[in-house]
Amino acid sequence: MSAAIEVWLDFKSPYAWLALEGIRALGRDSGRPLSWRPFCLDVAPLPATADAVARAHEARKLRYLADDVARLAARQGKRVVLPEKPVDSRPALLGGFRALEAGCFDAYADLVFDAFFAGRLRLDDVAAIADCLAGSGAPDPGFADHVRRHGPALLAAAEEAAEAAGVFGSPTLVLDGELFWGGDRLEMLRRRLSV
Amino acid sequence: MPDRVLEAYSDYKSPYAFLAKDPARDLAREFGLRLNWLPLTLDIPSYLDHHEARSARNWRKVKYAYMDCRRMANERGLVLYGPKTIFDSRPANIGLLYAASQGEAVENRYHDRVFERFFRRDFDPSDAEAVAGALADAGADVTGWPGFLAGEGNSAHAAIVADAQRRGVFGVPTFVWRDELFFGGDRLFLLRERLVADLGAPA
C-alpha cells in the first residue's frame, strides 16, 4: 500500500474546514490513505508590547482573512460565522484523537466543523464535544475525565510531532516528507500524485 | 476607462510577488485590463515579527515559504534563491515608478529584470546606483533618477503605501479589482472568477 498522506489540522481553522472535501477527494482519487493529525494551531494574539504599526497590520490582515474565508465559503454554498475572540480548541482536538481511535473521524470532523462555523458549538465545551463524539458514533462517558488526566500530555505530543514535521499552519498535508500548506496547494499535490 | 484597471501591489523582495507577476499579466491581457503596478515596500519586521525575535512557528513558516516558492519556480523553470538578508527594497520599488514614467515597455523590462536579478542574488535593491543601472538597461533615460528618488518618487511611494494601508492591504502581491482585495498568487483563480462575473468570459 502507498504511504499515507498526513493531514494536520485544527478545528478552529476555517481554511481546514473549507479544504476538507478537497482533501478527502484527493485521498479517494490517489488511493492513498489519509492520516489525520489534529494539532493545536498556535495563533497567539499580539503581545501587549506590540507597537501601533504591528497592531494596524494585524487588524488589516484579520479583516482580509474574514472576507477571504467568507467568499471561499460562499463558493461552496456555505455561510461562516467566525469567532470574535481567540478560541481554545484543545477539547475538540482531544475529541478528535478519541474519534480516530474509534474509527469515526470523518463523521466527528463534519459535526464539529459544521457546528463551530455555524456558531453553534464552543470548541472548549467538554460536554458539547462529548455530545459530538456520541453523535459521530463514539460515545465516551469518561471523556471529561480523559481530558483532565491525559489532555495536556496528548496535546504536547501532537505539538512536538508537528514541530518535528515542520508544520506551522492548518491545514497542512505532508506527502513523503514534503509539506503542502493550505487548500490552495491541493492542486500542486494532485500534480505530484498525478491525479 | 478606470473601470478596466487591475491594480497590483508588489515588492521586489517578495518571492511570491515575483511568482505572481507573469500570471497576473496573463490575466490582465486575457480580460483586456490595464495592469497598474503599485510598489509597496514591505515592512518585514511587522509583517512577520522581528527578525531577532521570530517565534519557532514563524521560523518554520519562513522556511516553508522559501521551499514553497522554489518548487513553484522549478515548475516554471525560474531561478529563485532566497536572499541572505532582509533588504530595504524601497529604492528599487521607487525605480518602478520612474520606469513607469518612461512608458510601459520600459516599465515591463525593468520589472522583469529587477525581479529576475534579485532572485538570482545578482542585484541589491537598496542600492540607488544599481537601480540606476537597471533603469538604463531597461531603456530609461536616468538623468532625472537621483532627484526622483529623493523627491517626487519618494513622495509618490509614501502616498501609495498610505493608500494601500487605508484600503486594507497588508502584504504582497495584492490585487485590487473594484475595491475587492485578492492577496497572493493563489487567489488569482478567485479574481478570475470575479472578472468573468463582472465582465463576462473572455472570447
mmCIF file with all atom_site columns, N, CA and C in Angstrom, chain A residues 38-85:
data_model
loop_
_atom_site.group_PDB
_atom_site.id
_atom_site.type_symbol
_atom_site.label_atom_id
_atom_site.label_alt_id
_atom_site.label_comp_id
_atom_site.label_asym_id
_atom_site.label_entity_id
_atom_site.label_seq_id
_atom_site.pdbx_PDB_ins_code
_atom_site.Cartn_x
_atom_site.Cartn_y
_atom_site.Cartn_z
_atom_site.occupancy
_atom_site.B_iso_or_equiv
_atom_site.pdbx_formal_charge
_atom_site.auth_seq_id
_atom_site.auth_comp_id
_atom_site.auth_asym_id
_atom_site.auth_atom_id
_atom_site.pdbx_PDB_model_num
ATOM 1   N N  . PRO A 1 38 ? -4.718  15.800 14.211 1.00 0.00 ? 38 PRO A N  1
ATOM 2   C CA . PRO A 1 38 ? -5.154  17.032 14.894 1.00 0.00 ? 38 PRO A CA 1
ATOM 3   C C  . PRO A 1 38 ? -3.996  17.620 15.709 1.00 0.00 ? 38 PRO A C  1
ATOM 4   N N  . PHE A 1 39 ? -3.863  18.922 15.664 1.00 0.00 ? 39 PHE A N  1
ATOM 5   C CA . PHE A 1 39 ? -2.852  19.592 16.493 1.00 0.00 ? 39 PHE A CA 1
ATOM 6   C C  . PHE A 1 39 ? -3.319  21.004 16.781 1.00 0.00 ? 39 PHE A C  1
ATOM 7   N N  . CYS A 1 40 ? -2.760  21.571 17.830 1.00 0.00 ? 40 CYS A N  1
ATOM 8   C CA . CYS A 1 40 ? -3.216  22.900 18.259 1.00 0.00 ? 40 CYS A CA 1
ATOM 9   C C  . CYS A 1 40 ? -2.436  23.993 17.538 1.00 0.00 ? 40 CYS A C  1
ATOM 10  N N  . LEU A 1 41 ? -3.141  24.704 16.713 1.00 0.00 ? 41 LEU A N  1
ATOM 11  C CA . LEU A 1 41 ? -2.540  25.799 15.958 1.00 0.00 ? 41 LEU A CA 1
ATOM 12  C C  . LEU A 1 41 ? -2.287  26.967 16.909 1.00 0.00 ? 41 LEU A C  1
ATOM 13  N N  . ASP A 1 42 ? -1.044  27.380 16.960 1.00 0.00 ? 42 ASP A N  1
ATOM 14  C CA . ASP A 1 42 ? -0.676  28.462 17.874 1.00 0.00 ? 42 ASP A CA 1
ATOM 15  C C  . ASP A 1 42 ? -0.941  29.804 17.190 1.00 0.00 ? 42 ASP A C  1
ATOM 16  N N  . VAL A 1 43 ? -2.034  30.423 17.565 1.00 0.00 ? 43 VAL A N  1
ATOM 17  C CA . VAL A 1 43 ? -2.335  31.740 16.985 1.00 0.00 ? 43 VAL A CA 1
ATOM 18  C C  . VAL A 1 43 ? -2.438  32.765 18.112 1.00 0.00 ? 43 VAL A C  1
ATOM 19  N N  . ALA A 1 44 ? -1.353  32.855 18.828 1.00 0.00 ? 44 ALA A N  1
ATOM 20  C CA . ALA A 1 44 ? -1.320  33.791 19.959 1.00 0.00 ? 44 ALA A CA 1
ATOM 21  C C  . ALA A 1 44 ? -1.554  35.219 19.476 1.00 0.00 ? 44 ALA A C  1
ATOM 22  N N  . PRO A 1 45 ? -2.367  35.967 20.192 1.00 0.00 ? 45 PRO A N  1
ATOM 23  C CA . PRO A 1 45 ? -2.575  37.370 19.814 1.00 0.00 ? 45 PRO A CA 1
ATOM 24  C C  . PRO A 1 45 ? -1.282  38.161 19.973 1.00 0.00 ? 45 PRO A C  1
ATOM 25  N N  . LEU A 1 46 ? -1.253  39.343 19.381 1.00 0.00 ? 46 LEU A N  1
ATOM 26  C CA . LEU A 1 46 ? -0.066  40.189 19.514 1.00 0.00 ? 46 LEU A CA 1
ATOM 27  C C  . LEU A 1 46 ? 0.214   40.465 20.986 1.00 0.00 ? 46 LEU A C  1
ATOM 28  N N  . PRO A 1 47 ? 1.485   40.506 21.348 1.00 0.00 ? 47 PRO A N  1
ATOM 29  C CA . PRO A 1 47 ? 1.785   40.836 22.743 1.00 0.00 ? 47 PRO A CA 1
ATOM 30  C C  . PRO A 1 47 ? 1.386   42.283 23.054 1.00 0.00 ? 47 PRO A C  1
ATOM 31  N N  . ALA A 1 48 ? 1.185   42.528 24.334 1.00 0.00 ? 48 ALA A N  1
ATOM 32  C CA . ALA A 1 48 ? 0.772   43.871 24.757 1.00 0.00 ? 48 ALA A CA 1
ATOM 33  C C  . ALA A 1 48 ? 1.805   44.921 24.361 1.00 0.00 ? 48 ALA A C  1
ATOM 34  N N  . THR A 1 49 ? 3.045   44.478 24.168 1.00 0.00 ? 49 THR A N  1
ATOM 35  C CA . THR A 1 49 ? 4.121   45.423 23.841 1.00 0.00 ? 49 THR A CA 1
ATOM 36  C C  . THR A 1 49 ? 4.168   45.768 22.344 1.00 0.00 ? 49 THR A C  1
ATOM 37  N N  . ALA A 1 50 ? 3.327   45.122 21.538 1.00 0.00 ? 50 ALA A N  1
ATOM 38  C CA . ALA A 1 50 ? 3.364   45.363 20.087 1.00 0.00 ? 50 ALA A CA 1
ATOM 39  C C  . ALA A 1 50 ? 3.080   46.838 19.799 1.00 0.00 ? 50 ALA A C  1
ATOM 40  N N  . ASP A 1 51 ? 3.808   47.386 18.822 1.00 0.00 ? 51 ASP A N  1
ATOM 41  C CA . ASP A 1 51 ? 3.628   48.809 18.536 1.00 0.00 ? 51 ASP A CA 1
ATOM 42  C C  . ASP A 1 51 ? 2.411   49.039 17.628 1.00 0.00 ? 51 ASP A C  1
ATOM 43  N N  . ALA A 1 52 ? 2.124   50.317 17.388 1.00 0.00 ? 52 ALA A N  1
ATOM 44  C CA . ALA A 1 52 ? 0.924   50.682 16.631 1.00 0.00 ? 52 ALA A CA 1
ATOM 45  C C  . ALA A 1 52 ? 0.980   50.162 15.194 1.00 0.00 ? 52 ALA A C  1
ATOM 46  N N  . VAL A 1 53 ? 2.200   50.134 14.621 1.00 0.00 ? 53 VAL A N  1
ATOM 47  C CA . VAL A 1 53 ? 2.353   49.644 13.238 1.00 0.00 ? 53 VAL A CA 1
ATOM 48  C C  . VAL A 1 53 ? 1.962   48.170 13.164 1.00 0.00 ? 53 VAL A C  1
ATOM 49  N N  . ALA A 1 54 ? 2.464   47.394 14.120 1.00 0.00 ? 54 ALA A N  1
ATOM 50  C CA . ALA A 1 54 ? 2.154   45.956 14.140 1.00 0.00 ? 54 ALA A CA 1
ATOM 51  C C  . ALA A 1 54 ? 0.663   45.731 14.386 1.00 0.00 ? 54 ALA A C  1
ATOM 52  N N  . ARG A 1 55 ? 0.076   46.541 15.236 1.00 0.00 ? 55 ARG A N  1
ATOM 53  C CA . ARG A 1 55 ? -1.352  46.370 15.533 1.00 0.00 ? 55 ARG A CA 1
ATOM 54  C C  . ARG A 1 55 ? -2.213  46.699 14.317 1.00 0.00 ? 55 ARG A C  1
ATOM 55  N N  . ALA A 1 56 ? -1.857  47.771 13.628 1.00 0.00 ? 56 ALA A N  1
ATOM 56  C CA . ALA A 1 56 ? -2.623  48.154 12.433 1.00 0.00 ? 56 ALA A CA 1
ATOM 57  C C  . ALA A 1 56 ? -2.487  47.084 11.348 1.00 0.00 ? 56 ALA A C  1
ATOM 58  N N  . HIS A 1 57 ? -1.266  46.544 11.228 1.00 0.00 ? 57 HIS A N  1
ATOM 59  C CA . HIS A 1 57 ? -1.017  45.482 10.250 1.00 0.00 ? 57 HIS A CA 1
ATOM 60  C C  . HIS A 1 57 ? -1.881  44.260 10.563 1.00 0.00 ? 57 HIS A C  1
ATOM 61  N N  . GLU A 1 58 ? -1.899  43.885 11.820 1.00 0.00 ? 58 GLU A N  1
ATOM 62  C CA . GLU A 1 58 ? -2.679  42.723 12.255 1.00 0.00 ? 58 GLU A CA 1
ATOM 63  C C  . GLU A 1 58 ? -4.169  42.946 11.991 1.00 0.00 ? 58 GLU A C  1
ATOM 64  N N  . ALA A 1 59 ? -4.635  44.152 12.246 1.00 0.00 ? 59 ALA A N  1
ATOM 65  C CA . ALA A 1 59 ? -6.059  44.448 12.041 1.00 0.00 ? 59 ALA A CA 1
ATOM 66  C C  . ALA A 1 59 ? -6.428  44.317 10.562 1.00 0.00 ? 59 ALA A C  1
ATOM 67  N N  . ARG A 1 60 ? -5.548  44.835 9.679  1.00 0.00 ? 60 ARG A N  1
ATOM 68  C CA . ARG A 1 60 ? -5.823  44.717 8.233  1.00 0.00 ? 60 ARG A CA 1
ATOM 69  C C  . ARG A 1 60 ? -5.851  43.257 7.809  1.00 0.00 ? 60 ARG A C  1
ATOM 70  N N  . LYS A 1 61 ? -4.897  42.501 8.330  1.00 0.00 ? 61 LYS A N  1
ATOM 71  C CA . LYS A 1 61 ? -4.798  41.086 7.960  1.00 0.00 ? 61 LYS A CA 1
ATOM 72  C C  . LYS A 1 61 ? -6.048  40.316 8.414  1.00 0.00 ? 61 LYS A C  1
ATOM 73  N N  . LEU A 1 62 ? -6.478  40.558 9.639  1.00 0.00 ? 62 LEU A N  1
ATOM 74  C CA . LEU A 1 62 ? -7.653  39.846 10.146 1.00 0.00 ? 62 LEU A CA 1
ATOM 75  C C  . LEU A 1 62 ? -8.908  40.217 9.367  1.00 0.00 ? 62 LEU A C  1
ATOM 76  N N  . ARG A 1 63 ? -9.007  41.490 8.981  1.00 0.00 ? 63 ARG A N  1
ATOM 77  C CA . ARG A 1 63 ? -10.174 41.929 8.200  1.00 0.00 ? 63 ARG A CA 1
ATOM 78  C C  . ARG A 1 63 ? -10.187 41.216 6.851  1.00 0.00 ? 63 ARG A C  1
ATOM 79  N N  . TYR A 1 64 ? -9.008  41.144 6.227  1.00 0.00 ? 64 TYR A N  1
ATOM 80  C CA . TYR A 1 64 ? -8.917  40.462 4.933  1.00 0.00 ? 64 TYR A CA 1
ATOM 81  C C  . TYR A 1 64 ? -9.262  38.978 5.077  1.00 0.00 ? 64 TYR A C  1
ATOM 82  N N  . LEU A 1 65 ? -8.697  38.330 6.096  1.00 0.00 ? 65 LEU A N  1
ATOM 83  C CA . LEU A 1 65 ? -8.925  36.890 6.272  1.00 0.00 ? 65 LEU A CA 1
ATOM 84  C C  . LEU A 1 65 ? -10.420 36.602 6.441  1.00 0.00 ? 65 LEU A C  1
ATOM 85  N N  . ALA A 1 66 ? -11.115 37.447 7.181  1.00 0.00 ? 66 ALA A N  1
ATOM 86  C CA . ALA A 1 66 ? -12.557 37.243 7.368  1.00 0.00 ? 66 ALA A CA 1
ATOM 87  C C  . ALA A 1 66 ? -13.280 37.335 6.024  1.00 0.00 ? 66 ALA A C  1
ATOM 88  N N  . ASP A 1 67 ? -12.907 38.319 5.216  1.00 0.00 ? 67 ASP A N  1
ATOM 89  C CA . ASP A 1 67 ? -13.543 38.467 3.892  1.00 0.00 ? 67 ASP A CA 1
ATOM 90  C C  . ASP A 1 67 ? -13.196 37.287 2.992  1.00 0.00 ? 67 ASP A C  1
ATOM 91  N N  . ASP A 1 68 ? -11.941 36.873 3.058  1.00 0.00 ? 68 ASP A N  1
ATOM 92  C CA . ASP A 1 68 ? -11.473 35.783 2.183  1.00 0.00 ? 68 ASP A CA 1
ATOM 93  C C  . ASP A 1 68 ? -12.182 34.478 2.539  1.00 0.00 ? 68 ASP A C  1
ATOM 94  N N  . VAL A 1 69 ? -12.293 34.198 3.826  1.00 0.00 ? 69 VAL A N  1
ATOM 95  C CA . VAL A 1 69 ? -12.984 32.978 4.267  1.00 0.00 ? 69 VAL A CA 1
ATOM 96  C C  . VAL A 1 69 ? -14.450 33.027 3.831  1.00 0.00 ? 69 VAL A C  1
ATOM 97  N N  . ALA A 1 70 ? -15.072 34.192 3.990  1.00 0.00 ? 70 ALA A N  1
ATOM 98  C CA . ALA A 1 70 ? -16.495 34.305 3.630  1.00 0.00 ? 70 ALA A CA 1
ATOM 99  C C  . ALA A 1 70 ? -16.712 34.033 2.144  1.00 0.00 ? 70 ALA A C  1
ATOM 100 N N  . ARG A 1 71 ? -15.818 34.541 1.291  1.00 0.00 ? 71 ARG A N  1
ATOM 101 C CA . ARG A 1 71 ? -16.065 34.323 -0.144 1.00 0.00 ? 71 ARG A CA 1
ATOM 102 C C  . ARG A 1 71 ? -15.725 32.894 -0.555 1.00 0.00 ? 71 ARG A C  1
ATOM 103 N N  . LEU A 1 72 ? -14.711 32.292 0.102  1.00 0.00 ? 72 LEU A N  1
ATOM 104 C CA . LEU A 1 72 ? -14.416 30.887 -0.195 1.00 0.00 ? 72 LEU A CA 1
ATOM 105 C C  . LEU A 1 72 ? -15.573 29.996 0.262  1.00 0.00 ? 72 LEU A C  1
ATOM 106 N N  . ALA A 1 73 ? -16.153 30.332 1.418  1.00 0.00 ? 73 ALA A N  1
ATOM 107 C CA . ALA A 1 73 ? -17.301 29.568 1.908  1.00 0.00 ? 73 ALA A CA 1
ATOM 108 C C  . ALA A 1 73 ? -18.476 29.725 0.944  1.00 0.00 ? 73 ALA A C  1
ATOM 109 N N  . ALA A 1 74 ? -18.692 30.934 0.479  1.00 0.00 ? 74 ALA A N  1
ATOM 110 C CA . ALA A 1 74 ? -19.818 31.185 -0.434 1.00 0.00 ? 74 ALA A CA 1
ATOM 111 C C  . ALA A 1 74 ? -19.685 30.349 -1.708 1.00 0.00 ? 74 ALA A C  1
ATOM 112 N N  . ARG A 1 75 ? -18.437 30.152 -2.172 1.00 0.00 ? 75 ARG A N  1
ATOM 113 C CA . ARG A 1 75 ? -18.239 29.311 -3.372 1.00 0.00 ? 75 ARG A CA 1
ATOM 114 C C  . ARG A 1 75 ? -18.731 27.891 -3.143 1.00 0.00 ? 75 ARG A C  1
ATOM 115 N N  . GLN A 1 76 ? -18.705 27.460 -1.869 1.00 0.00 ? 76 GLN A N  1
ATOM 116 C CA . GLN A 1 76 ? -19.163 26.097 -1.546 1.00 0.00 ? 76 GLN A CA 1
ATOM 117 C C  . GLN A 1 76 ? -20.603 26.106 -1.048 1.00 0.00 ? 76 GLN A C  1
ATOM 118 N N  . GLY A 1 77 ? -21.255 27.265 -1.191 1.00 0.00 ? 77 GLY A N  1
ATOM 119 C CA . GLY A 1 77 ? -22.650 27.360 -0.738 1.00 0.00 ? 77 GLY A CA 1
ATOM 120 C C  . GLY A 1 77 ? -22.787 27.360 0.773  1.00 0.00 ? 77 GLY A C  1
ATOM 121 N N  . LYS A 1 78 ? -21.721 27.765 1.462  1.00 0.00 ? 78 LYS A N  1
ATOM 122 C CA . LYS A 1 78 ? -21.744 27.764 2.927  1.00 0.00 ? 78 LYS A CA 1
ATOM 123 C C  . LYS A 1 78 ? -21.708 29.187 3.463  1.00 0.00 ? 78 LYS A C  1
ATOM 124 N N  . ARG A 1 79 ? -22.218 29.334 4.655  1.00 0.00 ? 79 ARG A N  1
ATOM 125 C CA . ARG A 1 79 ? -22.049 30.582 5.400  1.00 0.00 ? 79 ARG A CA 1
ATOM 126 C C  . ARG A 1 79 ? -21.128 30.293 6.564  1.00 0.00 ? 79 ARG A C  1
ATOM 127 N N  . VAL A 1 80 ? -20.326 31.267 6.929  1.00 0.00 ? 80 VAL A N  1
ATOM 128 C CA . VAL A 1 80 ? -19.383 31.028 8.020  1.00 0.00 ? 80 VAL A CA 1
ATOM 129 C C  . VAL A 1 80 ? -19.563 32.092 9.099  1.00 0.00 ? 80 VAL A C  1
ATOM 130 N N  . VAL A 1 81 ? -19.618 31.637 10.318 1.00 0.00 ? 81 VAL A N  1
ATOM 131 C CA . VAL A 1 81 ? -19.641 32.546 11.467 1.00 0.00 ? 81 VAL A CA 1
ATOM 132 C C  . VAL A 1 81 ? -18.289 32.420 12.150 1.00 0.00 ? 81 VAL A C  1
ATOM 133 N N  . LEU A 1 82 ? -17.506 33.483 12.083 1.00 0.00 ? 82 LEU A N  1
ATOM 134 C CA . LEU A 1 82 ? -16.171 33.423 12.686 1.00 0.00 ? 82 LEU A CA 1
ATOM 135 C C  . LEU A 1 82 ? -16.227 33.902 14.131 1.00 0.00 ? 82 LEU A C  1
ATOM 136 N N  . PRO A 1 83 ? -15.458 33.263 14.991 1.00 0.00 ? 83 PRO A N  1
ATOM 137 C CA . PRO A 1 83 ? -15.466 33.682 16.399 1.00 0.00 ? 83 PRO A CA 1
ATOM 138 C C  . PRO A 1 83 ? -14.883 35.089 16.548 1.00 0.00 ? 83 PRO A C  1
ATOM 139 N N  . GLU A 1 84 ? -15.364 35.793 17.543 1.00 0.00 ? 84 GLU A N  1
ATOM 140 C CA . GLU A 1 84 ? -14.866 37.161 17.745 1.00 0.00 ? 84 GLU A CA 1
ATOM 141 C C  . GLU A 1 84 ? -13.660 37.203 18.679 1.00 0.00 ? 84 GLU A C  1
ATOM 142 N N  . LYS A 1 85 ? -13.483 36.114 19.420 1.00 0.00 ? 85 LYS A N  1
ATOM 143 C CA . LYS A 1 85 ? -12.370 36.072 20.379 1.00 0.00 ? 85 LYS A CA 1
ATOM 144 C C  . LYS A 1 85 ? -11.490 34.871 20.064 1.00 0.00 ? 85 LYS A C  1
#
